[in-house]
DNA sequence: TATCTAATTAGTTATATATCTAATTAGATA
DNA sequence: TATCTAATTAGATATATAACTAATTAGATA
């Protein structure tokens, strides 16, 4: 996550009214007037705050007739909130070391994957590892959740040490776990290689 | 964590200069002039920013001769950064439901703990559970780290299901885990009952 | 005590922003 | 099309704040 996005996120969250909006939406979606009512503020004020929150991507909206409902995306919120605890680690990814061409990527996949699709070994170099992880994780369906057993079984179709692969998917934010079920993260949370 | 502390935290972090300071201090402590030098800013500007960061508690300082070194407290940073993802949950704790007198606490401990110190069962009511968890966690030494095995063994001196207790200690921020070792959190991160 | 170094405080300026009222827009429905 | 509702935009005001220079303070040491 780059610096100015992080600044925007924390500026957005660093306001009592907006924190109260987040707290409300954690309970479920609401429309603007309802938020204004609950907070004792005028609708334009709510529009103003929702815009800032929407700009970060943590809130989206759906229209139903004349009413627009606002939803909190808790996964994104969590991801962005935790980003500051990893600040500086990302620097690597903006280095030219991390620029990967299509050709290079093909080459890396070819080097580490057998013709019948099995992973020969987990690359020790971070960049290569991320490319491998991204390649295999695409088998999961966005929005669908999986049991740990399913995840393990899938990994074992291409690599013996399923625990490592599963752990790395979580660590690099390809997937996340909630209530012992696994789900793909939106691509924008993935490392920026592929 | 209460609202205004959260606002102050995110306001503090929501500034590019201060994020860069956090990134620097994650590598290790630095003194003011060094930070000013690395960021291309004047010392008073650094004082200004460090004050805001110190006010949140995420930074502390130690003097060595004429030079003051600034340190980042990563545990606190993590705790505060993640607080927004739990916003609203805390409300319970300010309800009168959550006011616990000394007498009540003694009563609860007596109800759930046998005369020889064993936990009869884990209370299902959150308030009571937190009191029990706080009681037993005090056996750990602040600042010391423990292996998972040690933690399990200690729990088994008073309760069979060690996994549950360990998990709840983490969940309620009595302890945290890093590199598979366990450590007590500062009391201010504990639930506010006891 | 005088002097040195690093940090802080005071005061200034330019910019950003939270909130309001009034006016306007976007869609739905009679 | 006329009208209704919810949301947004425009414009105003008050407050907050990031950066600077100049002056001061806090501790160390000659």
CSV table of C-alpha atoms (C1' of nucleotides) in Angstrom, one decimal:
chain,number,residue,atom,x,y,z
A,1,UNK,CA,0.0,0.0,0.0
A,2,UNK,CA,1.5,3.3,-1.0
A,3,UNK,CA,2.1,6.3,1.3
A,4,UNK,CA,-0.6,8.6,0.0
A,5,UNK,CA,-3.3,5.9,0.1
A,6,UNK,CA,-2.3,5.3,3.7
A,7,UNK,CA,-2.5,9.0,4.5
A,8,UNK,CA,-5.9,9.2,2.9
A,9,UNK,CA,-7.1,6.2,4.8
A,10,UNK,CA,-6.0,7.5,8.2
A,11,UNK,CA,-7.2,11.0,7.5
A,12,UNK,CA,-10.6,9.5,6.6
A,13,UNK,CA,-10.7,7.5,9.8
A,14,UNK,CA,-9.3,10.2,12.0
A,15,UNK,CA,-12.5,12.0,12.6
A,16,UNK,CA,-15.1,11.3,15.3
A,17,UNK,CA,-18.1,11.6,13.0
A,18,UNK,CA,-16.6,9.2,10.4
A,19,UNK,CA,-15.7,6.8,13.1
A,20,UNK,CA,-19.2,6.8,14.4
A,21,UNK,CA,-20.4,6.2,10.8
A,22,UNK,CA,-18.1,3.2,10.6
A,23,UNK,CA,-19.4,1.9,13.9
A,24,UNK,CA,-23.0,2.2,12.6
A,25,UNK,CA,-22.3,0.5,9.3
A,26,UNK,CA,-20.6,-2.4,11.1
A,27,UNK,CA,-24.1,-3.3,12.2
A,28,UNK,CA,-25.4,-3.3,8.7
A,29,UNK,CA,-26.1,-1.0,5.7
A,30,UNK,CA,-27.9,2.3,6.2
A,31,UNK,CA,-29.1,5.1,4.0
A,32,UNK,CA,-27.9,8.7,4.3
A,33,UNK,CA,-30.9,10.2,6.1
A,34,UNK,CA,-30.8,7.4,8.7
A,35,UNK,CA,-27.2,8.1,9.4
A,36,UNK,CA,-27.9,11.8,9.7
A,37,UNK,CA,-30.7,11.1,12.1
A,38,UNK,CA,-28.7,8.8,14.3
A,39,UNK,CA,-25.8,11.2,14.5
A,40,UNK,CA,-27.9,14.4,14.8
A,41,UNK,CA,-26.3,16.0,11.7
A,42,UNK,CA,-27.6,17.4,8.4
A,43,UNK,CA,-27.6,15.3,5.2
A,44,UNK,CA,-25.0,17.4,3.4
A,45,UNK,CA,-22.6,16.7,6.3
A,46,UNK,CA,-23.1,13.0,5.9
A,47,UNK,CA,-22.5,13.3,2.1
A,48,UNK,CA,-19.3,15.1,2.8
A,49,UNK,CA,-18.1,12.3,5.2
A,50,UNK,CA,-19.3,9.4,3.1
A,51,UNK,CA,-17.4,10.8,0.2
A,52,UNK,CA,-14.1,10.7,2.1
A,53,UNK,CA,-14.8,7.2,3.3
A,54,UNK,CA,-15.8,6.0,-0.2
A,55,UNK,CA,-12.7,7.5,-1.6
A,56,UNK,CA,-10.7,5.0,0.5
A,57,UNK,CA,-12.7,2.1,-0.9
A,58,UNK,CA,-13.9,1.0,2.5
A,59,UNK,CA,-17.5,1.9,1.7
A,60,UNK,CA,-19.7,1.2,-1.3
A,61,UNK,CA,-23.3,1.9,-2.0
A,62,UNK,CA,-26.4,0.4,-3.7
A,63,UNK,CA,-29.5,2.2,-4.8
A,64,UNK,CA,-33.0,0.9,-4.0
A,65,UNK,CA,-35.6,3.1,-5.5
A,66,UNK,CA,-34.9,6.6,-4.3
A,67,UNK,CA,-32.8,5.5,-1.4
A,68,UNK,CA,-29.1,4.8,-1.5
A,69,UNK,CA,-27.8,2.3,1.0
A,70,UNK,CA,-24.2,2.5,2.2
A,71,UNK,CA,-22.2,-0.7,3.1
A,72,UNK,CA,-19.0,-1.1,5.0
A,73,UNK,CA,-16.4,-3.5,3.4
A,74,UNK,CA,-14.8,-4.9,6.5
A,75,UNK,CA,-12.2,-6.8,4.7
A,76,UNK,CA,-10.8,-3.7,3.1
A,77,UNK,CA,-11.1,-1.8,6.4
A,78,UNK,CA,-9.0,-4.4,8.1
A,79,UNK,CA,-6.4,-4.6,5.4
A,80,UNK,CA,-5.9,-0.8,5.3
A,81,UNK,CA,-6.0,-0.4,9.1
A,82,UNK,CA,-3.2,-3.0,9.4
A,83,UNK,CA,-1.1,-1.7,6.6
A,84,UNK,CA,0.7,0.8,8.9
A,85,UNK,CA,2.1,-2.0,11.0
A,86,UNK,CA,3.9,-3.2,7.9
A,87,UNK,CA,5.0,0.2,6.6
A,88,UNK,CA,8.4,0.2,5.0
A,89,UNK,CA,8.3,-3.5,4.1
A,90,UNK,CA,6.6,-2.6,0.9
A,91,UNK,CA,9.4,-0.5,-0.4
A,92,UNK,CA,10.9,-3.5,-2.1
A,93,UNK,CA,7.9,-3.7,-4.4
A,94,UNK,CA,8.5,-0.3,-6.0
A,95,UNK,CA,12.1,-1.1,-6.7
A,96,UNK,CA,13.0,-2.2,-10.2
A,97,UNK,CA,13.8,-5.5,-8.7
A,98,UNK,CA,10.1,-6.0,-8.5
A,99,UNK,CA,9.2,-5.1,-12.1
A,100,UNK,CA,8.2,-8.3,-13.7
A,101,UNK,CA,7.6,-8.6,-17.5
A,102,UNK,CA,5.2,-11.2,-18.9
A,103,UNK,CA,8.2,-13.0,-20.3
A,104,UNK,CA,10.0,-13.2,-17.0
A,105,UNK,CA,6.8,-14.4,-15.4
A,106,UNK,CA,6.4,-17.2,-17.9
A,107,UNK,CA,10.0,-18.1,-17.4
A,108,UNK,CA,9.6,-18.3,-13.6
A,109,UNK,CA,6.5,-20.4,-13.9
A,110,UNK,CA,8.2,-22.8,-16.3
A,111,UNK,CA,11.2,-23.1,-14.0
A,112,UNK,CA,9.3,-24.1,-10.9
A,113,UNK,CA,6.3,-26.0,-12.3
A,114,UNK,CA,6.5,-29.4,-14.1
A,115,UNK,CA,4.6,-30.1,-17.3
A,116,UNK,CA,1.9,-31.8,-15.4
A,117,UNK,CA,1.4,-28.7,-13.2
A,118,UNK,CA,3.1,-29.7,-10.0
A,119,UNK,CA,5.3,-27.3,-8.0
A,120,UNK,CA,8.8,-28.6,-8.0
A,121,UNK,CA,9.8,-26.6,-4.9
A,122,UNK,CA,8.8,-23.3,-3.3
A,123,UNK,CA,11.1,-20.6,-4.5
A,124,UNK,CA,13.1,-19.0,-1.7
A,125,UNK,CA,13.3,-15.6,-3.5
A,126,UNK,CA,10.4,-13.5,-2.4
A,127,UNK,CA,9.5,-12.2,-5.8
A,128,UNK,CA,9.4,-15.6,-7.4
A,129,UNK,CA,7.5,-17.1,-4.5
A,130,UNK,CA,4.8,-14.4,-4.9
A,131,UNK,CA,4.5,-15.2,-8.6
A,132,UNK,CA,4.0,-18.9,-7.8
A,133,UNK,CA,1.5,-18.2,-5.1
A,134,UNK,CA,-0.5,-15.9,-7.3
A,135,UNK,CA,-0.5,-18.5,-10.1
A,136,UNK,CA,-2.0,-21.3,-7.9
A,137,UNK,CA,-4.3,-19.1,-5.9
A,138,UNK,CA,-6.3,-18.2,-9.0
A,139,UNK,CA,-8.1,-21.6,-8.9
A,140,UNK,CA,-10.3,-20.2,-6.1
A,141,UNK,CA,-13.5,-18.4,-6.9
A,142,UNK,CA,-13.8,-14.8,-5.7
A,143,UNK,CA,-16.5,-14.4,-3.1
A,144,UNK,CA,-16.7,-18.1,-2.3
A,145,UNK,CA,-15.5,-19.5,1.0
A,146,UNK,CA,-13.7,-22.7,1.5
A,147,UNK,CA,-13.1,-25.1,4.4
A,148,UNK,CA,-9.5,-25.6,5.5
A,149,UNK,CA,-9.8,-29.2,4.4
A,150,UNK,CA,-10.8,-28.2,0.8
A,151,UNK,CA,-7.9,-25.7,0.7
A,152,UNK,CA,-5.5,-28.4,1.8
A,153,UNK,CA,-6.8,-30.9,-0.7
A,154,UNK,CA,-6.4,-28.5,-3.5
A,155,UNK,CA,-2.9,-27.6,-2.6
A,156,UNK,CA,-1.9,-31.3,-2.4
A,157,UNK,CA,-2.8,-31.7,-6.1
A,158,UNK,CA,0.3,-29.7,-6.8
A,159,UNK,CA,2.5,-29.6,-3.7
A,160,UNK,CA,3.0,-31.9,-0.7
A,161,UNK,CA,3.6,-29.3,2.0
A,162,UNK,CA,0.1,-27.7,2.1
A,163,UNK,CA,0.7,-25.9,5.4
A,164,UNK,CA,3.4,-23.7,3.9
A,165,UNK,CA,1.4,-22.7,0.9
A,166,UNK,CA,-1.7,-22.0,2.9
A,167,UNK,CA,0.3,-19.9,5.4
A,168,UNK,CA,2.0,-17.9,2.6
A,169,UNK,CA,-1.3,-17.2,0.9
A,170,UNK,CA,-2.5,-15.7,4.2
A,171,UNK,CA,0.7,-13.9,4.9
A,172,UNK,CA,0.8,-12.2,1.6
A,173,UNK,CA,-2.9,-11.4,1.7
A,174,UNK,CA,-4.0,-13.5,-1.2
A,175,UNK,CA,-6.5,-15.1,1.1
A,176,UNK,CA,-7.8,-14.4,4.5
A,177,UNK,CA,-9.4,-16.7,7.2
A,178,UNK,CA,-12.5,-16.1,9.2
A,179,UNK,CA,-14.2,-18.6,11.4
A,180,UNK,CA,-11.9,-21.3,10.1
A,181,UNK,CA,-13.1,-20.7,6.5
A,182,UNK,CA,-10.9,-19.3,3.7
A,183,UNK,CA,-11.7,-16.8,1.1
A,184,UNK,CA,-9.9,-15.0,-1.7
A,185,UNK,CA,-9.0,-11.4,-1.0
A,186,UNK,CA,-9.7,-8.8,-3.7
A,187,UNK,CA,-6.8,-8.6,-6.1
A,188,UNK,CA,-5.9,-5.1,-5.0
A,189,UNK,CA,-4.7,-6.5,-1.7
A,190,UNK,CA,-2.4,-8.9,-3.4
A,191,UNK,CA,1.3,-8.0,-3.7
A,192,UNK,CA,1.8,-5.8,-6.7
A,193,UNK,CA,3.8,-8.2,-8.9
A,194,UNK,CA,1.4,-9.9,-11.2
B,1,UNK,CA,-10.4,2.0,23.2
B,2,UNK,CA,-12.5,5.1,23.3
B,3,UNK,CA,-13.4,7.3,20.4
B,4,UNK,CA,-11.3,10.3,21.0
B,5,UNK,CA,-8.2,8.2,21.6
B,6,UNK,CA,-8.9,6.5,18.2
B,7,UNK,CA,-9.4,9.8,16.5
B,8,UNK,CA,-6.1,11.1,17.9
B,9,UNK,CA,-4.3,8.0,16.8
B,10,UNK,CA,-5.6,8.2,13.2
B,11,UNK,CA,-5.0,11.9,13.0
B,12,UNK,CA,-1.5,11.3,14.2
B,13,UNK,CA,-0.9,8.6,11.6
B,14,UNK,CA,-2.7,10.4,8.8
B,15,UNK,CA,0.2,12.5,7.7
B,16,UNK,CA,2.9,11.6,5.2
B,17,UNK,CA,5.8,13.0,7.3
B,18,UNK,CA,4.7,11.1,10.4
B,19,UNK,CA,4.2,7.9,8.4
B,20,UNK,CA,7.7,8.3,7.2
B,21,UNK,CA,8.9,8.7,10.7
B,22,UNK,CA,7.1,5.5,11.7
B,23,UNK,CA,8.7,3.7,8.8
B,24,UNK,CA,12.2,4.9,9.9
B,25,UNK,CA,11.7,4.0,13.5
B,26,UNK,CA,10.5,0.5,12.6
B,27,UNK,CA,14.2,0.0,11.6
B,28,UNK,CA,15.4,1.1,15.0
B,29,UNK,CA,15.6,4.1,17.3
B,30,UNK,CA,16.9,7.5,16.0
B,31,UNK,CA,17.5,10.9,17.4
B,32,UNK,CA,15.7,14.1,16.3
B,33,UNK,CA,18.5,15.5,14.1
B,34,UNK,CA,18.9,12.2,12.3
B,35,UNK,CA,15.2,12.1,11.5
B,36,UNK,CA,15.3,15.7,10.3
B,37,UNK,CA,18.3,14.9,8.2
B,38,UNK,CA,16.8,11.8,6.6
B,39,UNK,CA,13.5,13.6,5.8
B,40,UNK,CA,15.0,16.9,4.7
B,41,UNK,CA,13.1,18.9,7.4
B,42,UNK,CA,14.0,21.3,10.2
B,43,UNK,CA,14.3,20.1,13.8
B,44,UNK,CA,11.3,22.0,15.1
B,45,UNK,CA,9.1,20.3,12.5
B,46,UNK,CA,10.3,17.0,13.8
B,47,UNK,CA,9.5,18.0,17.4
B,48,UNK,CA,6.1,19.0,16.3
B,49,UNK,CA,5.4,15.6,14.7
B,50,UNK,CA,7.0,13.6,17.4
B,51,UNK,CA,4.8,15.2,20.0
B,52,UNK,CA,1.7,14.1,18.2
B,53,UNK,CA,3.1,10.6,17.9
B,54,UNK,CA,4.2,10.5,21.5
B,55,UNK,CA,0.8,11.7,22.6
B,56,UNK,CA,-0.7,8.5,21.2
B,57,UNK,CA,1.7,6.4,23.2
B,58,UNK,CA,3.2,4.7,20.2
B,59,UNK,CA,6.6,6.4,20.6
B,60,UNK,CA,8.8,6.8,23.7
B,61,UNK,CA,12.2,8.3,24.2
B,62,UNK,CA,15.4,7.8,26.1
B,63,UNK,CA,18.1,10.3,26.7
B,64,UNK,CA,21.8,9.5,26.2
B,65,UNK,CA,24.0,12.5,27.1
B,66,UNK,CA,22.6,15.4,25.1
B,67,UNK,CA,20.9,13.2,22.6
B,68,UNK,CA,17.3,11.9,22.8
B,69,UNK,CA,16.6,8.7,21.0
B,70,UNK,CA,13.1,8.0,19.9
B,71,UNK,CA,11.7,4.4,19.9
B,72,UNK,CA,8.6,2.9,18.2
B,73,UNK,CA,6.4,0.7,20.4
B,74,UNK,CA,5.2,-1.7,17.7
B,75,UNK,CA,2.8,-3.6,20.0
B,76,UNK,CA,1.0,-0.4,20.8
B,77,UNK,CA,1.0,0.6,17.2
B,78,UNK,CA,-0.6,-2.7,16.2
B,79,UNK,CA,-3.1,-2.6,18.9
B,80,UNK,CA,-4.3,0.9,18.1
B,81,UNK,CA,-4.2,0.4,14.3
B,82,UNK,CA,-6.5,-2.7,14.7
B,83,UNK,CA,-8.9,-1.0,17.1
B,84,UNK,CA,-11.0,0.5,14.3
B,85,UNK,CA,-11.9,-2.9,13.0
B,86,UNK,CA,-13.5,-3.7,16.3
B,87,UNK,CA,-15.2,-0.3,16.8
B,88,UNK,CA,-18.6,-0.5,18.4
B,89,UNK,CA,-17.9,-3.8,20.2
B,90,UNK,CA,-16.5,-1.8,23.1
B,91,UNK,CA,-19.7,-0.1,23.7
B,92,UNK,CA,-20.8,-3.0,25.9
B,93,UNK,CA,-18.0,-2.2,28.3
B,94,UNK,CA,-19.2,1.3,29.1
B,95,UNK,CA,-22.7,0.0,29.9
B,96,UNK,CA,-23.6,-0.4,33.5
B,97,UNK,CA,-23.8,-4.1,32.7
B,98,UNK,CA,-20.0,-4.0,32.7
B,99,UNK,CA,-19.4,-2.1,36.0
B,100,UNK,CA,-18.0,-4.8,38.3
B,101,UNK,CA,-17.5,-4.2,42.0
B,102,UNK,CA,-14.8,-5.9,44.1
B,103,UNK,CA,-17.5,-7.9,45.8
B,104,UNK,CA,-19.1,-9.1,42.6
B,105,UNK,CA,-15.7,-10.1,41.2
B,106,UNK,CA,-14.9,-12.1,44.3
B,107,UNK,CA,-18.3,-13.8,44.0
B,108,UNK,CA,-17.7,-14.7,40.3
B,109,UNK,CA,-14.2,-16.1,41.0
B,110,UNK,CA,-15.7,-18.1,43.9
B,111,UNK,CA,-18.5,-19.5,41.7
B,112,UNK,CA,-16.2,-20.7,39.0
B,113,UNK,CA,-13.0,-21.7,40.8
B,114,UNK,CA,-12.7,-24.6,43.2
B,115,UNK,CA,-10.9,-24.3,46.5
B,116,UNK,CA,-7.8,-25.9,45.0
B,117,UNK,CA,-7.7,-23.3,42.2
B,118,UNK,CA,-9.2,-25.3,39.3
B,119,UNK,CA,-11.6,-23.7,36.9
B,120,UNK,CA,-14.9,-25.6,37.1
B,121,UNK,CA,-16.0,-24.4,33.6
B,122,UNK,CA,-15.5,-21.5,31.3
B,123,UNK,CA,-18.4,-19.0,31.9
B,124,UNK,CA,-20.5,-18.4,28.9
B,125,UNK,CA,-21.3,-14.8,29.8
B,126,UNK,CA,-18.7,-12.5,28.4
B,127,UNK,CA,-18.3,-10.3,31.4
B,128,UNK,CA,-17.7,-13.3,33.7
B,129,UNK,CA,-15.4,-15.0,31.2
B,130,UNK,CA,-13.2,-11.9,31.0
B,131,UNK,CA,-12.9,-11.8,34.8
B,132,UNK,CA,-11.8,-15.4,34.8
B,133,UNK,CA,-9.3,-14.9,32.0
B,134,UNK,CA,-7.8,-11.9,33.7
B,135,UNK,CA,-7.5,-13.8,37.0
B,136,UNK,CA,-5.5,-16.7,35.5
B,137,UNK,CA,-3.4,-14.6,33.1
B,138,UNK,CA,-1.8,-12.7,36.0
B,139,UNK,CA,0.6,-15.7,36.5
B,140,UNK,CA,2.6,-14.6,33.5
B,141,UNK,CA,5.4,-12.1,34.0
B,142,UNK,CA,5.2,-8.8,32.0
B,143,UNK,CA,7.9,-8.5,29.4
B,144,UNK,CA,8.7,-12.2,29.5
B,145,UNK,CA,8.0,-14.5,26.5
B,146,UNK,CA,6.7,-18.0,26.7
B,147,UNK,CA,6.6,-21.0,24.4
B,148,UNK,CA,3.3,-22.4,23.4
B,149,UNK,CA,4.1,-25.5,25.3
B,150,UNK,CA,4.7,-23.6,28.5
B,151,UNK,CA,1.5,-21.7,28.1
B,152,UNK,CA,-0.4,-25.0,27.6
B,153,UNK,CA,1.2,-26.6,30.6
B,154,UNK,CA,0.3,-23.7,32.8
B,155,UNK,CA,-3.3,-23.7,31.7
B,156,UNK,CA,-3.6,-27.5,32.3
B,157,UNK,CA,-2.8,-26.9,35.9
B,158,UNK,CA,-6.3,-25.4,36.2
B,159,UNK,CA,-8.3,-26.4,33.1
B,160,UNK,CA,-8.3,-29.3,30.7
B,161,UNK,CA,-9.2,-27.4,27.5
B,162,UNK,CA,-6.0,-25.4,27.1
B,163,UNK,CA,-6.7,-24.4,23.5
B,164,UNK,CA,-9.9,-22.5,24.4
B,165,UNK,CA,-8.2,-20.5,27.2
B,166,UNK,CA,-5.2,-19.7,25.1
B,167,UNK,CA,-7.3,-18.6,22.2
B,168,UNK,CA,-9.5,-16.4,24.4
B,169,UNK,CA,-6.4,-14.7,26.0
B,170,UNK,CA,-5.3,-13.7,22.5
B,171,UNK,CA,-8.8,-12.8,21.3
B,172,UNK,CA,-9.3,-10.4,24.3
B,173,UNK,CA,-5.8,-9.0,24.0
B,174,UNK,CA,-4.5,-10.3,27.3
B,175,UNK,CA,-1.6,-11.8,25.4
B,176,UNK,CA,-0.3,-11.7,21.9
B,177,UNK,CA,1.7,-14.1,19.8
B,178,UNK,CA,4.8,-13.4,17.8
B,179,UNK,CA,7.0,-16.0,16.2
B,180,UNK,CA,5.1,-18.7,18.0
B,181,UNK,CA,6.0,-17.2,21.4
B,182,UNK,CA,3.5,-15.7,23.8
B,183,UNK,CA,3.7,-12.5,25.8
B,184,UNK,CA,1.5,-10.5,28.1
B,185,UNK,CA,0.1,-7.4,26.7
B,186,UNK,CA,0.3,-4.2,28.7
B,187,UNK,CA,-2.7,-3.9,31.0
B,188,UNK,CA,-4.2,-1.0,29.1
B,189,UNK,CA,-4.9,-3.3,26.2
B,190,UNK,CA,-6.9,-5.6,28.4
B,191,UNK,CA,-10.7,-5.4,28.5
B,192,UNK,CA,-11.7,-2.7,31.0
B,193,UNK,CA,-13.4,-4.9,33.5
B,194,UNK,CA,-10.8,-5.6,36.2
C,1,DT,C1',30.9,29.4,35.4
C,2,DA,C1',31.0,29.6,30.4
C,3,DT,C1',30.1,27.1,26.4
C,4,DC,C1',28.5,23.6,23.5
C,5,DT,C1',24.8,20.6,21.5
C,6,DA,C1',20.3,19.0,20.8
C,7,DA,C1',15.6,19.8,21.6
C,8,DT,C1',11.8,22.7,22.4
C,9,DT,C1',8.8,26.8,22.4
C,10,DA,C1',6.8,31.1,20.3
C,11,DG,C1',5.0,33.2,16.6
C,12,DT,C1',3.9,33.5,11.6
C,13,DT,C1',1.8,32.0,7.3
C,14,DA,C1',-0.6,29.2,4.1
C,15,DT,C1',-3.6,25.5,3.5
C,16,DA,C1',-7.1,22.1,4.7
C,17,DT,C1',-11.5,20.8,6.5
C,18,DA,C1',-16.1,20.2,9.4
C,19,DT,C1',-20.3,22.1,9.5
C,20,DC,C1',-24.2,24.7,8.2
C,21,DT,C1',-28.1,26.8,4.9
C,22,DA,C1',-29.8,27.3,0.3
C,23,DA,C1',-30.1,25.6,-4.2
C,24,DT,C1',-29.8,21.9,-7.4
C,25,DT,C1',-29.9,17.1,-9.3
C,26,DA,C1',-31.3,12.2,-10.0
C,27,DG,C1',-34.7,9.0,-10.0
C,28,DA,C1',-39.3,7.2,-8.9
C,29,DT,C1',-44.2,7.5,-9.3
C,30,DA,C1',-48.9,9.5,-9.8
D,1,DT,C1',-45.4,15.9,-17.4
D,2,DA,C1',-45.7,17.3,-12.6
D,3,DT,C1',-44.4,16.1,-8.2
D,4,DC,C1',-42.2,13.8,-4.6
D,5,DT,C1',-38.0,12.1,-2.0
D,6,DA,C1',-33.3,11.5,-1.1
D,7,DA,C1',-28.9,12.9,-2.2
D,8,DT,C1',-25.6,16.1,-3.8
D,9,DT,C1',-23.4,20.6,-4.9
D,10,DA,C1',-22.3,25.5,-3.9
D,11,DG,C1',-20.8,28.7,-1.0
D,12,DA,C1',-19.8,30.6,3.7
D,13,DT,C1',-17.6,30.5,8.2
D,14,DA,C1',-14.8,28.9,11.9
D,15,DT,C1',-11.2,26.0,13.3
D,16,DA,C1',-7.1,23.2,12.9
D,17,DT,C1',-2.6,22.3,11.4
D,18,DA,C1',2.1,21.7,8.8
D,19,DA,C1',6.0,24.2,7.9
D,20,DC,C1',9.2,27.7,8.6
D,21,DT,C1',12.6,31.2,11.4
D,22,DA,C1',14.1,33.1,15.6
D,23,DA,C1',14.5,32.7,20.4
D,24,DT,C1',14.8,29.8,24.5
D,25,DT,C1',15.7,25.8,27.4
D,26,DA,C1',17.9,21.5,29.2
D,27,DG,C1',21.8,19.0,30.0
D,28,DA,C1',26.7,17.9,29.3
D,29,DT,C1',31.5,19.2,29.6
D,30,DA,C1',35.7,22.2,29.6
